[in-house]
Amino acid sequence: MNRFLPLLLLSLILSACRAASLAPPDPLARYRPAFHAAAVPASVDTAAMPRYDITMRVDMAQRQVEGLARIHFRNLSGRPLNDVYVRLYPNLEQLVGGMRLTRAVTLPEQYAVGYAFILQNTAARITLTQPLPPDADLDLELGYEINAPARQGYVLFGESEGILSLPYSYPILAAQTRDPTNPWRLEIPPAHGDIAIADPAFYAVTVTLPSDVTLISTGVTISVTQPLSDTVDHLIVAGPAREWGLILSRDYQVSRVEVDGTRVNSYYLPADRVAGEAALRYAAGALRVYNRLFAPYPYTELDVVAAPTRYLGMEYPGLNYIGLDTYRGQQESQEWLVAHEVSHQWWYEMVGSDPFRWPWLDEGLAEHSSLLYIANLYGQAQVERIRFLRWIVPTEWAAGHDLDDKVGQEVTAFTAGNYETLVYAKSALFFDALYEAMGREAYLRVLQTLIERYRYRTPTPEDFLALVLEVGGFDPTPLYEQWILSGGE
C-alpha cells in the first residue's frame, strides 16, 4: 500500500471541511421547505426582499388576534427615509374589522420611532428619529391587535359558517416605488377591487391556536408543538410571496394529491365532501396545465379552500379561496373558478400586477389562462361556449347599458356595476384577440418570457406590449387600442 495515500486522503478531507466551514450560510435556508429550488433563480434579488418574523395568538371565540411582527427591510428609495409606512388593511371599510398598533420600536435602537395613524386608519406612518440612508437595512418591531367581525353573505375577512378568514392579519410594509420623489404606495383600495399592494417577501410565522382548529395558510407548516394541553403552535415558512393569508375552522376536512412534486390540498366542510374532492381534481388539473404552458409552479404546496365568499374566489400566494356557493347550488361554476384562482399563482404572484393602477392586466390574463385550461381538457366547442357566455355577452350588455368604459384605467374609475365586466371580460377579449392573431406558439412564448423576465417584479402594460412585439413579432397596438383604450365614448 502506498504510504502517502492515507496522508493524501486526510489532507483532502481537511480541505473539504475547511471549505465547508468558510462557506457563507444560506440566507434562505429556513424558507426552502416552502419553494422548489428552481423557483428563485440567481437573477432574483432576494437580499432586497423584506422578511417578516411574526408570532400571533388567535382567539377563535372572540375572533381576536394578538401579534408581534418584526419586519426586516431595505431602503430602496434612493434617498434617506424619514418615515416608514405599514398598511393596516383590516381597518378598510369593506373588511369591517379593526386593527391597531400597540408598540413600535426599531432595531438598531438609534432609529427609535413614533407613529401616527393615517389614510382613514388603514396605514401607520412610522417616523424615524434620524434618516435611514439609501440601501441601509432596518428592523421594525410592531405589536398589534386585530378584531374580526362575525358576518353573513360575502365574508373575506371575519367569521361565517364556522370559518374564520384572516387575510391581511399583520402589519404589511407598504410597497416601495424606488422613486425618490414618492417612495411609498399609499392608495386606499375601493370595495370592488383587490386590496393589497406589497413587495414580495419571506415569512416565518408562529400561530398559536386551540388544538382542535385546522389551519390553512400561505406557505408550509414545518412544525407543530403543544406548549399547553389545549393549544398548539404552528410554525409556518413562506416566500417569496407578495402577501400572507390565513383561514381557520374546526370543521375542515381535507383531500390531497401530489402533482409535479407539489402537494395539492383541498379543504372543505363535511357536507361538501363530493364538491371538495371535485375542487381537488380541478386544482390538480389546472396545475398540470399551467406548469406545462407557462412555467413550473414555485411552491411545494397549493391549497384550495372552501371560503365564505359566496360564488366568488380570492387568491393569495399558494392559497386559493373558493366560494362556498360553488360547492352547493352553483357547482357548474366551480371548475372555472378554481382554474381562474389557481392561474393567479402565475399572474399576480410570480409576475406581479398592480391592482390599483392596472387591475385588468392580471385579471385578463387569469381569465384567458382559464380558457386555455378548458381548451386543453374539453376542446374547441366548450371554448366557444365559454367565450361567448362569459366574455362577449357581458361586454356587449355593458355597451348597451351605458356601462362600457376604457379598461386601461385605475380601479377607482370603475364602479361595482361595471368593474368585473370590464376588468375581467373585456380585458380577456384583448388577450384572446392576441392569441388568435399571433397563434398559440408565439402567444405562449410571450407569456413564458414574461415570467422569465419579470419573476417577482411588476411589469407595466407597456412592458407587456413591448414583449409581444419583441418576442412574438407582432404589433399589439391596434388590438390594445380597440379593447383596452376604447370604450365609453
mmCIF file of C-alpha atoms in Angstrom, residues 83-220:
data_model
loop_
_atom_site.group_PDB
_atom_site.id
_atom_site.type_symbol
_atom_site.label_atom_id
_atom_site.label_comp_id
_atom_site.label_asym_id
_atom_site.label_seq_id
_atom_site.Cartn_x
_atom_site.Cartn_y
_atom_site.Cartn_z
ATOM 1 C CA ASP A 83 -40.749 57.827 7.566
ATOM 2 C CA VAL A 84 -41.732 54.214 7.027
ATOM 3 C CA TYR A 85 -45.299 53.164 6.246
ATOM 4 C CA VAL A 86 -47.156 49.986 7.114
ATOM 5 C CA ARG A 87 -50.673 49.078 5.994
ATOM 6 C CA LEU A 88 -53.399 48.123 8.474
ATOM 7 C CA TYR A 89 -55.830 46.666 5.956
ATOM 8 C CA PRO A 90 -58.403 45.244 8.434
ATOM 9 C CA ASN A 91 -59.422 48.875 9.040
ATOM 10 C CA LEU A 92 -60.726 49.173 5.479
ATOM 11 C CA GLU A 93 -64.432 49.921 5.435
ATOM 12 C CA GLN A 94 -65.168 46.899 3.231
ATOM 13 C CA LEU A 95 -63.461 44.476 5.647
ATOM 14 C CA VAL A 96 -65.456 45.696 8.688
ATOM 15 C CA GLY A 97 -62.616 44.750 11.023
ATOM 16 C CA GLY A 98 -60.295 46.586 13.341
ATOM 17 C CA MET A 99 -56.511 46.704 13.741
ATOM 18 C CA ARG A 100 -54.301 48.831 15.950
ATOM 19 C CA LEU A 101 -50.633 49.007 16.791
ATOM 20 C CA THR A 102 -49.696 48.572 20.444
ATOM 21 C CA ARG A 103 -45.982 49.279 20.163
ATOM 22 C CA ALA A 104 -43.336 50.229 17.606
ATOM 23 C CA VAL A 105 -39.583 50.080 18.073
ATOM 24 C CA THR A 106 -36.612 49.863 15.749
ATOM 25 C CA LEU A 107 -33.569 47.646 15.786
ATOM 26 C CA PRO A 108 -30.966 49.146 15.899
ATOM 27 C CA GLU A 109 -32.428 51.437 18.519
ATOM 28 C CA GLN A 110 -30.813 54.624 17.250
ATOM 29 C CA TYR A 111 -33.778 54.945 14.877
ATOM 30 C CA ALA A 112 -36.297 54.753 17.763
ATOM 31 C CA VAL A 113 -39.691 55.741 16.416
ATOM 32 C CA GLY A 114 -43.023 57.395 16.907
ATOM 33 C CA TYR A 115 -46.107 56.591 14.857
ATOM 34 C CA ALA A 116 -49.446 58.035 13.772
ATOM 35 C CA PHE A 117 -52.461 56.525 12.006
ATOM 36 C CA ILE A 118 -53.273 57.930 8.546
ATOM 37 C CA LEU A 119 -55.357 57.160 5.443
ATOM 38 C CA GLN A 120 -58.555 56.571 7.421
ATOM 39 C CA ASN A 121 -56.565 54.373 9.832
ATOM 40 C CA THR A 122 -55.614 51.968 7.006
ATOM 41 C CA ALA A 123 -51.925 52.832 7.430
ATOM 42 C CA ALA A 124 -49.464 53.963 10.066
ATOM 43 C CA ARG A 125 -46.699 56.462 9.430
ATOM 44 C CA ILE A 126 -43.693 55.455 11.495
ATOM 45 C CA THR A 127 -41.368 58.426 11.945
ATOM 46 C CA LEU A 128 -37.691 57.691 12.493
ATOM 47 C CA THR A 129 -35.628 59.840 14.834
ATOM 48 C CA GLN A 130 -32.899 60.033 12.216
ATOM 49 C CA PRO A 131 -32.974 59.359 8.463
ATOM 50 C CA LEU A 132 -32.378 55.817 7.210
ATOM 51 C CA PRO A 133 -29.691 56.051 4.477
ATOM 52 C CA PRO A 134 -30.296 54.641 0.985
ATOM 53 C CA ASP A 135 -29.664 50.872 0.765
ATOM 54 C CA ALA A 136 -29.483 50.609 4.576
ATOM 55 C CA ASP A 137 -31.373 47.864 6.390
ATOM 56 C CA LEU A 138 -33.703 48.286 9.348
ATOM 57 C CA ASP A 139 -35.850 46.081 11.568
ATOM 58 C CA LEU A 140 -39.227 47.328 12.743
ATOM 59 C CA GLU A 141 -40.808 45.534 15.695
ATOM 60 C CA LEU A 142 -44.553 46.131 15.840
ATOM 61 C CA GLY A 143 -47.055 44.881 18.383
ATOM 62 C CA TYR A 144 -50.638 44.754 17.134
ATOM 63 C CA GLU A 145 -54.181 43.616 17.868
ATOM 64 C CA ILE A 146 -56.983 42.680 15.479
ATOM 65 C CA ASN A 147 -60.723 42.286 15.900
ATOM 66 C CA ALA A 148 -62.557 40.360 13.173
ATOM 67 C CA PRO A 149 -66.328 40.568 12.669
ATOM 68 C CA ALA A 150 -68.960 37.833 12.536
ATOM 69 C CA ARG A 151 -70.954 38.363 9.351
ATOM 70 C CA GLN A 152 -73.249 36.811 6.778
ATOM 71 C CA GLY A 153 -73.070 36.887 2.990
ATOM 72 C CA TYR A 154 -69.761 37.586 1.291
ATOM 73 C CA VAL A 155 -67.109 37.451 4.022
ATOM 74 C CA LEU A 156 -63.488 37.912 3.023
ATOM 75 C CA PHE A 157 -62.347 38.955 6.495
ATOM 76 C CA GLY A 158 -64.124 37.615 9.572
ATOM 77 C CA GLU A 159 -66.170 34.620 10.680
ATOM 78 C CA SER A 160 -69.055 32.929 8.884
ATOM 79 C CA GLU A 161 -70.327 29.339 8.896
ATOM 80 C CA GLY A 162 -67.692 28.315 11.423
ATOM 81 C CA ILE A 163 -64.855 29.602 9.196
ATOM 82 C CA LEU A 164 -62.584 32.410 10.405
ATOM 83 C CA SER A 165 -60.901 34.108 7.452
ATOM 84 C CA LEU A 166 -57.885 36.240 8.394
ATOM 85 C CA PRO A 167 -56.040 37.608 5.357
ATOM 86 C CA TYR A 168 -54.135 40.851 5.959
ATOM 87 C CA SER A 169 -53.774 39.818 9.624
ATOM 88 C CA TYR A 170 -50.427 41.536 10.239
ATOM 89 C CA PRO A 171 -48.902 44.985 9.570
ATOM 90 C CA ILE A 172 -47.863 44.909 5.906
ATOM 91 C CA LEU A 173 -44.939 47.043 4.820
ATOM 92 C CA ALA A 174 -46.199 49.444 2.167
ATOM 93 C CA ALA A 175 -44.743 48.730 -1.253
ATOM 94 C CA GLN A 176 -41.663 50.760 -2.138
ATOM 95 C CA THR A 177 -41.600 52.507 -5.502
ATOM 96 C CA ARG A 178 -37.845 53.138 -5.939
ATOM 97 C CA ASP A 179 -38.911 56.705 -6.816
ATOM 98 C CA PRO A 180 -37.065 59.234 -4.616
ATOM 99 C CA THR A 181 -39.857 61.780 -5.074
ATOM 100 C CA ASN A 182 -42.629 59.407 -3.960
ATOM 101 C CA PRO A 183 -41.128 56.328 -2.266
ATOM 102 C CA TRP A 184 -44.281 54.583 -0.930
ATOM 103 C CA ARG A 185 -47.543 53.228 -2.374
ATOM 104 C CA LEU A 186 -50.342 54.544 -0.165
ATOM 105 C CA GLU A 187 -53.619 54.244 -2.105
ATOM 106 C CA ILE A 188 -56.881 53.243 -0.412
ATOM 107 C CA PRO A 189 -58.446 50.416 -2.453
ATOM 108 C CA PRO A 190 -62.175 50.692 -3.230
ATOM 109 C CA ALA A 191 -64.566 47.914 -2.230
ATOM 110 C CA HIS A 192 -64.829 46.496 -5.762
ATOM 111 C CA GLY A 193 -61.075 45.984 -6.247
ATOM 112 C CA ASP A 194 -58.302 43.826 -4.866
ATOM 113 C CA ILE A 195 -56.735 45.108 -1.677
ATOM 114 C CA ALA A 196 -53.062 44.531 -1.016
ATOM 115 C CA ILE A 197 -50.155 46.258 -2.749
ATOM 116 C CA ALA A 198 -46.993 44.750 -1.294
ATOM 117 C CA ASP A 199 -43.496 43.705 -2.293
ATOM 118 C CA PRO A 200 -42.523 40.007 -2.423
ATOM 119 C CA ALA A 201 -41.156 38.912 0.945
ATOM 120 C CA PHE A 202 -40.171 35.914 3.044
ATOM 121 C CA TYR A 203 -42.196 34.853 6.085
ATOM 122 C CA ALA A 204 -41.673 32.854 9.250
ATOM 123 C CA VAL A 205 -44.913 32.848 11.241
ATOM 124 C CA THR A 206 -45.785 31.124 14.515
ATOM 125 C CA VAL A 207 -49.543 30.860 15.070
ATOM 126 C CA THR A 208 -50.921 29.742 18.451
ATOM 127 C CA LEU A 209 -54.369 28.155 18.170
ATOM 128 C CA PRO A 210 -56.727 25.845 20.017
ATOM 129 C CA SER A 211 -55.581 22.294 19.333
ATOM 130 C CA ASP A 212 -58.812 21.288 17.557
ATOM 131 C CA VAL A 213 -58.604 24.002 14.859
ATOM 132 C CA THR A 214 -57.436 23.323 11.297
ATOM 133 C CA LEU A 215 -55.109 25.996 9.934
ATOM 134 C CA ILE A 216 -54.620 26.700 6.210
ATOM 135 C CA SER A 217 -52.210 29.409 5.119
ATOM 136 C CA THR A 218 -49.746 30.643 2.586
ATOM 137 C CA GLY A 219 -46.572 28.576 2.901
ATOM 138 C CA VAL A 220 -45.748 25.297 4.605
#
